[in-house]
Amino acid sequence: MADRPLTIGVISPLLAGAYFGEILKGVSSWVTRSGGRTVAVQTLEASLGDKYAGVPPFASRVAWDHLDGLLVVVRATTDEFLAEVRSKGMPVVTVSHHVPRLHCPEVLPDNRSGMADAVGHLVEHGHTRIAFTGYAGLPDVAERYEGYLEAMRSHGLYVGPDLYFPAPNSCEDGGEEAARAMLDAALPFSALVCATDLNAFGTARVLREAGVDVPGRIALIGFDDMPFAAHLVPPLTTVRQNFDLLSETATRLLVEMIGGRAVASGPHRVRTSLIARGSCGCKPGLAASVCSSPVTETGAAQRFRSFLAARLHGPHLSPAQLSALTSAAECLLATYHRALDHGALDHGALGPDAVDRRALAQSAEQIFRQSPRPDTITTLMEALVAYRRDLLALELSARRMDILDVCEREVLLALRTAEAGATARTIDSLQSSLRNEYYVSMGLVGLRVGQRGLRDEGMRPLSLDWLEGTQARSACLGLWTAPGSGELRLVSFYGPPCTATQAPGHVVPEERFPPVDVLAREPDDVLFVLPVRTSEHDWGMLAVAGPAETAAKTGRDAYFQWAALLGIALDHDAVVESLKRQREDLAEAYRRQRELVAEVTASEERYALAARAANDGLWDWDLVKGTVYYSPRWQSMLGYPDGEIGPSPSEWLDRAHPDDSSRLRKLVEECRAGRQSCLQTEHRIRAKDGSYRWALCRAATVNANDGRPIRMVGSLTDITEQKQLENRLLQAALYDSLTGLPNRSLFMDRMAQAFGRAKRQPSHRFCVLFVDLDGFKVVNDTLGHLFGDLLLVKVAERITAHLRESDTAVRFGGDEFAVLLDGLTGPDHVDMVARRLEETLGQPYEIEGKVAVVTATVGAAQSCLQYQDAQALIREADAAMYRAKAAKRNLSPAPGSFAPT
């Protein structure tokens, strides 16, 4: 600190602009008196209004290396950011904001004392039923309500729910809604304290529209002393928060902390001021504290002085302002007395010395320069009106009354002239500001305004030349080297020349931005550091040193507008550059497209020829539109001419065979959902004539940039003949070509399955019957082999007619057959089937007009542990059959007899 001036940083949200001018004025005056500097860091805070919802709060370390301490106004940043600032050892003081667990001084308006003054003032007017309205969801409003309750109890007045009217917010519409609730309750009070001036304004409007006289029926007091309060009808009595004292107190505490002195953490309250106007019932010119003076010329003057002292004295006026206003008021009194004395001497006509117009004009001018607040001027006029009323009560001579009228006209003329001058200066200032902003706006879009109109001089926003002619004394623009990098590349400077290490192109950490060159300013100037940001980009930081616009009570409107316009201009430049690149890309794309046209045309021709030559039906499913293109070949495969099948997916899926439909739809849905990228399956599809044809379906998905499937393209191949050939080959491989019964290979497979079931289920039993025809050779030799083959077909039919679905009959060759009984139902099952087969097969056969008789011998072998495979079981059944034949020859058994196992 010994090597450089004291530097104080101020972080404030944009929407606190109505008070920022007063706060910044107090900070700057204190810091300037100590030879220091002020850095105002502008920020947007989403929580302060919906207008900037979504804009991130300020959380940059910009200018940290330059700052000795930091003032933070009304939730300008996050609690986490402030905790980080404190952890770095930088002193912090908050203004009108409490941060839990930060452990720093908090300078707050004394809301409770302000409410105590408001309630006490209404009690002086004789009110006992005083109501309250406000939005208690805000901490400061909650404090004001608590102050109201404490004041009511201290005066011994009743407080209850019927005197509390909650408002949904702190704005005008909140007061309007509360006022309607008051009217519904039949106004059970005679006076009302509002938590904010905006609530009071909305409440007064609804009450006035309902015919309620304010203050005749309801006395009204607001809180905040907003600029419009003095211009209401009647003027609004309110409580002023004295933001200049808040800022001076906060600055004093911060300077003490920087100097190493201990400052208590927590609230530091600054007393508020009650500004009595007309809405509470106060009458112009009347003050209870000065009504005891006698009605004399001297007493009237004394009453005038006491009234001004009582009404003008307050923390919002500095001693210098109060002294200047008192001197100006004395000059006005001297004007009256000089005129009256002139009339008393009866010098004839009112001469030039009767009214010192020059002194009068100077006094009026002084009043408007020292305190241009509307209520100050109103108070002075009320005092003059009361003074004239007191003089009229003295029953002056007609001559002196005429002189008094002339004097009053001169005073009013001087005040109006001074007011008009102040207004003209304000208008000139605004016009000058508007012109500057216009030039800045034109400069930021690369234009200059000259005698011949607008012309493009190639001025770009990055140059900062657009600041020429503004109040800015120096400036620096830094752009982020990369998002979130915390480093700024110095792009351009305005004002004094920069050093070599801080020239354009130099990269500095955000803590060291801006360079010290920009900090060298006039004593009363403020350095504003503003984010250059739009909804699209966060470009960097703009540092501008210049005077603060404290007279306009916003402090930094122009500087914020510059940063906003600069961000928009940079966005515009980025768009222009992007458009240039797009034009170049389009030109290259156009050239490439012309080259591709021939390739695409040739490819289309080759594709069309290949599609016509292929036997595949192509299809293309637009998953977004839900339509399918079916190629002419796809339609002709099903017997339809081109165009007869519509573009719906159901034209394909609904034609699928019922046994294949569920599986096909599941596979298609997997691709549509993005879980599979390709599909290949065989299914049957119904043709136009009602028959089903086999088709091979193959498809692949086409995805969008986000990976979502948007198309399926594929083909359908007719494989009906292939399927038929496969069936014929399968039939020849597994079935007897003469009888259609399974052959030995299939029978052995069924036997293996039966053995497997028996192993898994020990209770499962099965049996093999071996059947041999007796007398078949005689029939075959006498009637011919063709007749013998027809006889074997009939035998096969009789065997299968008496079997279950789980049983299998097989022709081993010649006149030998076998039967697998899989799953015996009881001990007699085998005997019953064997006897039925012998009886059935022994019946005569009528074939082509001839009758033949053969008998059958059946041998049986049941499954048991001693037979470990199918061949062993078949051999045992074959042996049982021969034993049965031998028994027939030896015992001459009746037809159908057999030898048991």
Short mmCIF file of N, CA, C and O in Angstrom, two decimals, residues 102-157:
data_model
loop_
_atom_site.label_atom_id
_atom_site.label_comp_id
_atom_site.label_asym_id
_atom_site.label_seq_id
_atom_site.Cartn_x
_atom_site.Cartn_y
_atom_site.Cartn_z
N LEU A 102 -19.76 -15.73 6.40
CA LEU A 102 -18.65 -15.04 5.76
C LEU A 102 -17.78 -14.33 6.79
O LEU A 102 -16.59 -14.13 6.57
N HIS A 103 -18.36 -13.91 7.92
CA HIS A 103 -17.62 -13.26 9.01
C HIS A 103 -16.92 -11.99 8.51
O HIS A 103 -15.70 -11.86 8.56
N CYS A 104 -17.73 -11.09 8.00
CA CYS A 104 -17.21 -9.79 7.56
C CYS A 104 -18.20 -8.72 7.97
O CYS A 104 -19.37 -9.01 8.28
N PRO A 105 -17.78 -7.45 8.00
CA PRO A 105 -18.72 -6.37 8.34
C PRO A 105 -19.84 -6.27 7.29
O PRO A 105 -19.60 -6.40 6.10
N GLU A 106 -21.06 -6.04 7.76
CA GLU A 106 -22.22 -5.89 6.89
C GLU A 106 -22.88 -4.56 7.20
O GLU A 106 -23.41 -4.36 8.29
N VAL A 107 -22.82 -3.63 6.26
CA VAL A 107 -23.41 -2.30 6.46
C VAL A 107 -24.83 -2.35 5.94
O VAL A 107 -25.07 -2.57 4.75
N LEU A 108 -25.78 -2.15 6.86
CA LEU A 108 -27.19 -2.32 6.53
C LEU A 108 -27.98 -1.09 6.98
O LEU A 108 -27.65 -0.48 8.01
N PRO A 109 -29.01 -0.73 6.22
CA PRO A 109 -29.89 0.34 6.72
C PRO A 109 -30.66 -0.15 7.94
O PRO A 109 -31.02 -1.32 8.04
N ASP A 110 -30.89 0.76 8.90
CA ASP A 110 -31.59 0.39 10.13
C ASP A 110 -33.08 0.37 9.83
O ASP A 110 -33.80 1.35 10.06
N ASN A 111 -33.55 -0.76 9.30
CA ASN A 111 -34.96 -0.86 8.93
C ASN A 111 -35.87 -0.72 10.13
O ASN A 111 -36.96 -0.14 10.04
N ARG A 112 -35.46 -1.24 11.28
CA ARG A 112 -36.31 -1.16 12.47
C ARG A 112 -36.51 0.28 12.93
O ARG A 112 -37.63 0.69 13.24
N SER A 113 -35.41 1.07 12.97
CA SER A 113 -35.57 2.46 13.40
C SER A 113 -36.40 3.26 12.40
O SER A 113 -37.17 4.15 12.79
N GLY A 114 -36.26 2.93 11.10
CA GLY A 114 -37.09 3.62 10.11
C GLY A 114 -38.56 3.35 10.32
O GLY A 114 -39.39 4.27 10.23
N MET A 115 -38.89 2.10 10.64
CA MET A 115 -40.28 1.78 10.92
C MET A 115 -40.74 2.43 12.23
O MET A 115 -41.89 2.86 12.35
N ALA A 116 -39.85 2.50 13.22
CA ALA A 116 -40.21 3.17 14.48
C ALA A 116 -40.54 4.64 14.23
O ALA A 116 -41.50 5.18 14.80
N ASP A 117 -39.75 5.32 13.37
CA ASP A 117 -40.02 6.72 13.06
C ASP A 117 -41.36 6.87 12.34
O ASP A 117 -42.13 7.81 12.60
N ALA A 118 -41.63 5.92 11.40
CA ALA A 118 -42.88 6.01 10.65
C ALA A 118 -44.09 5.83 11.56
O ALA A 118 -45.06 6.61 11.52
N VAL A 119 -44.04 4.79 12.42
CA VAL A 119 -45.16 4.56 13.34
C VAL A 119 -45.29 5.72 14.31
O VAL A 119 -46.40 6.21 14.60
N GLY A 120 -44.15 6.21 14.86
CA GLY A 120 -44.22 7.33 15.81
C GLY A 120 -44.80 8.58 15.18
O GLY A 120 -45.55 9.32 15.83
N HIS A 121 -44.46 8.82 13.90
CA HIS A 121 -45.01 10.00 13.22
C HIS A 121 -46.53 9.90 13.07
O HIS A 121 -47.25 10.89 13.26
N LEU A 122 -47.01 8.70 12.73
CA LEU A 122 -48.46 8.52 12.61
C LEU A 122 -49.15 8.65 13.96
O LEU A 122 -50.28 9.16 14.06
N VAL A 123 -48.51 8.19 15.01
CA VAL A 123 -49.08 8.34 16.36
C VAL A 123 -49.20 9.81 16.71
O VAL A 123 -50.19 10.26 17.34
N GLU A 124 -48.19 10.64 16.33
CA GLU A 124 -48.26 12.08 16.57
C GLU A 124 -49.47 12.70 15.87
O GLU A 124 -50.03 13.69 16.35
N HIS A 125 -49.87 12.10 14.73
CA HIS A 125 -51.05 12.59 14.01
C HIS A 125 -52.34 12.08 14.65
O HIS A 125 -53.43 12.38 14.13
N GLY A 126 -52.25 11.26 15.70
CA GLY A 126 -53.42 10.79 16.41
C GLY A 126 -53.93 9.43 15.98
O GLY A 126 -55.01 9.01 16.41
N HIS A 127 -53.19 8.69 15.19
CA HIS A 127 -53.63 7.38 14.73
C HIS A 127 -53.31 6.31 15.77
O HIS A 127 -52.23 6.33 16.39
N THR A 128 -54.23 5.38 15.95
CA THR A 128 -54.02 4.26 16.88
C THR A 128 -54.15 2.91 16.20
O THR A 128 -53.58 1.93 16.66
N ARG A 129 -54.93 2.85 15.13
CA ARG A 129 -55.04 1.60 14.37
C ARG A 129 -54.23 1.77 13.08
O ARG A 129 -54.67 2.38 12.11
N ILE A 130 -53.01 1.24 13.13
CA ILE A 130 -52.03 1.39 12.03
C ILE A 130 -51.75 0.01 11.45
O ILE A 130 -51.35 -0.90 12.18
N ALA A 131 -51.96 -0.16 10.16
CA ALA A 131 -51.77 -1.45 9.50
C ALA A 131 -50.42 -1.48 8.78
O ALA A 131 -49.75 -0.45 8.61
N PHE A 132 -50.05 -2.69 8.35
CA PHE A 132 -48.78 -2.89 7.65
C PHE A 132 -49.03 -3.77 6.42
O PHE A 132 -49.82 -4.73 6.49
N THR A 133 -48.34 -3.48 5.31
CA THR A 133 -48.39 -4.33 4.13
C THR A 133 -47.00 -4.45 3.54
O THR A 133 -46.21 -3.50 3.57
N GLY A 134 -46.67 -5.64 3.01
CA GLY A 134 -45.37 -5.89 2.40
C GLY A 134 -45.18 -7.36 2.13
O GLY A 134 -45.98 -8.21 2.54
N TYR A 135 -44.10 -7.66 1.41
CA TYR A 135 -43.76 -9.04 1.07
C TYR A 135 -42.67 -9.50 2.03
O TYR A 135 -41.49 -9.16 1.88
N ALA A 136 -43.06 -10.28 3.03
CA ALA A 136 -42.13 -10.68 4.08
C ALA A 136 -41.14 -11.73 3.63
O ALA A 136 -40.29 -12.16 4.42
N GLY A 137 -41.19 -12.15 2.37
CA GLY A 137 -40.24 -13.14 1.88
C GLY A 137 -38.84 -12.59 1.68
O GLY A 137 -37.89 -13.34 1.53
N LEU A 138 -38.69 -11.25 1.68
CA LEU A 138 -37.37 -10.62 1.55
C LEU A 138 -36.86 -10.27 2.95
O LEU A 138 -37.61 -9.78 3.79
N PRO A 139 -35.55 -10.48 3.21
CA PRO A 139 -35.02 -10.24 4.56
C PRO A 139 -35.22 -8.82 5.04
O PRO A 139 -35.58 -8.60 6.21
N ASP A 140 -34.99 -7.79 4.16
CA ASP A 140 -35.14 -6.42 4.63
C ASP A 140 -36.60 -6.08 4.93
O ASP A 140 -36.89 -5.34 5.87
N VAL A 141 -37.53 -6.62 4.16
CA VAL A 141 -38.95 -6.39 4.44
C VAL A 141 -39.34 -7.08 5.75
O VAL A 141 -40.12 -6.53 6.54
N ALA A 142 -38.79 -8.27 5.99
CA ALA A 142 -39.07 -8.94 7.26
C ALA A 142 -38.59 -8.09 8.44
O ALA A 142 -39.26 -7.99 9.47
N GLU A 143 -37.41 -7.46 8.29
CA GLU A 143 -36.92 -6.59 9.35
C GLU A 143 -37.85 -5.40 9.55
O GLU A 143 -38.10 -4.98 10.69
N ARG A 144 -38.36 -4.85 8.47
CA ARG A 144 -39.26 -3.70 8.59
C ARG A 144 -40.55 -4.09 9.30
O ARG A 144 -41.09 -3.32 10.08
N TYR A 145 -41.03 -5.29 9.01
CA TYR A 145 -42.24 -5.73 9.70
C TYR A 145 -41.97 -5.92 11.19
O TYR A 145 -42.80 -5.56 12.03
N GLU A 146 -40.81 -6.47 11.53
CA GLU A 146 -40.47 -6.63 12.94
C GLU A 146 -40.34 -5.27 13.61
O GLU A 146 -40.77 -5.08 14.77
N GLY A 147 -39.75 -4.28 12.90
CA GLY A 147 -39.67 -2.93 13.46
C GLY A 147 -41.04 -2.31 13.66
O GLY A 147 -41.27 -1.60 14.65
N TYR A 148 -41.96 -2.58 12.75
CA TYR A 148 -43.34 -2.09 12.89
C TYR A 148 -43.98 -2.67 14.15
O TYR A 148 -44.61 -1.96 14.94
N LEU A 149 -43.82 -4.00 14.34
CA LEU A 149 -44.41 -4.64 15.53
C LEU A 149 -43.82 -4.08 16.81
O LEU A 149 -44.55 -3.80 17.78
N GLU A 150 -42.49 -3.90 16.85
CA GLU A 150 -41.85 -3.36 18.04
C GLU A 150 -42.35 -1.95 18.34
O GLU A 150 -42.62 -1.60 19.51
N ALA A 151 -42.48 -1.13 17.29
CA ALA A 151 -42.94 0.25 17.50
C ALA A 151 -44.38 0.29 17.99
O ALA A 151 -44.73 1.08 18.89
N MET A 152 -45.23 -0.55 17.42
CA MET A 152 -46.63 -0.58 17.86
C MET A 152 -46.72 -0.98 19.33
O MET A 152 -47.47 -0.37 20.11
N ARG A 153 -45.95 -1.98 19.73
CA ARG A 153 -46.00 -2.42 21.12
C ARG A 153 -45.42 -1.37 22.05
O ARG A 153 -45.90 -1.19 23.18
N SER A 154 -44.37 -0.65 21.60
CA SER A 154 -43.78 0.38 22.45
C SER A 154 -44.75 1.52 22.72
O SER A 154 -44.65 2.18 23.76
N HIS A 155 -45.68 1.76 21.80
CA HIS A 155 -46.71 2.79 22.00
C HIS A 155 -47.97 2.23 22.65
O HIS A 155 -48.95 2.97 22.82
N GLY A 156 -47.94 0.94 22.99
CA GLY A 156 -49.10 0.32 23.63
C GLY A 156 -50.28 0.14 22.70
O GLY A 156 -51.42 0.11 23.16
N LEU A 157 -50.02 0.01 21.40
CA LEU A 157 -51.10 -0.11 20.41
C LEU A 157 -51.36 -1.57 20.08
O LEU A 157 -50.48 -2.43 20.19
#
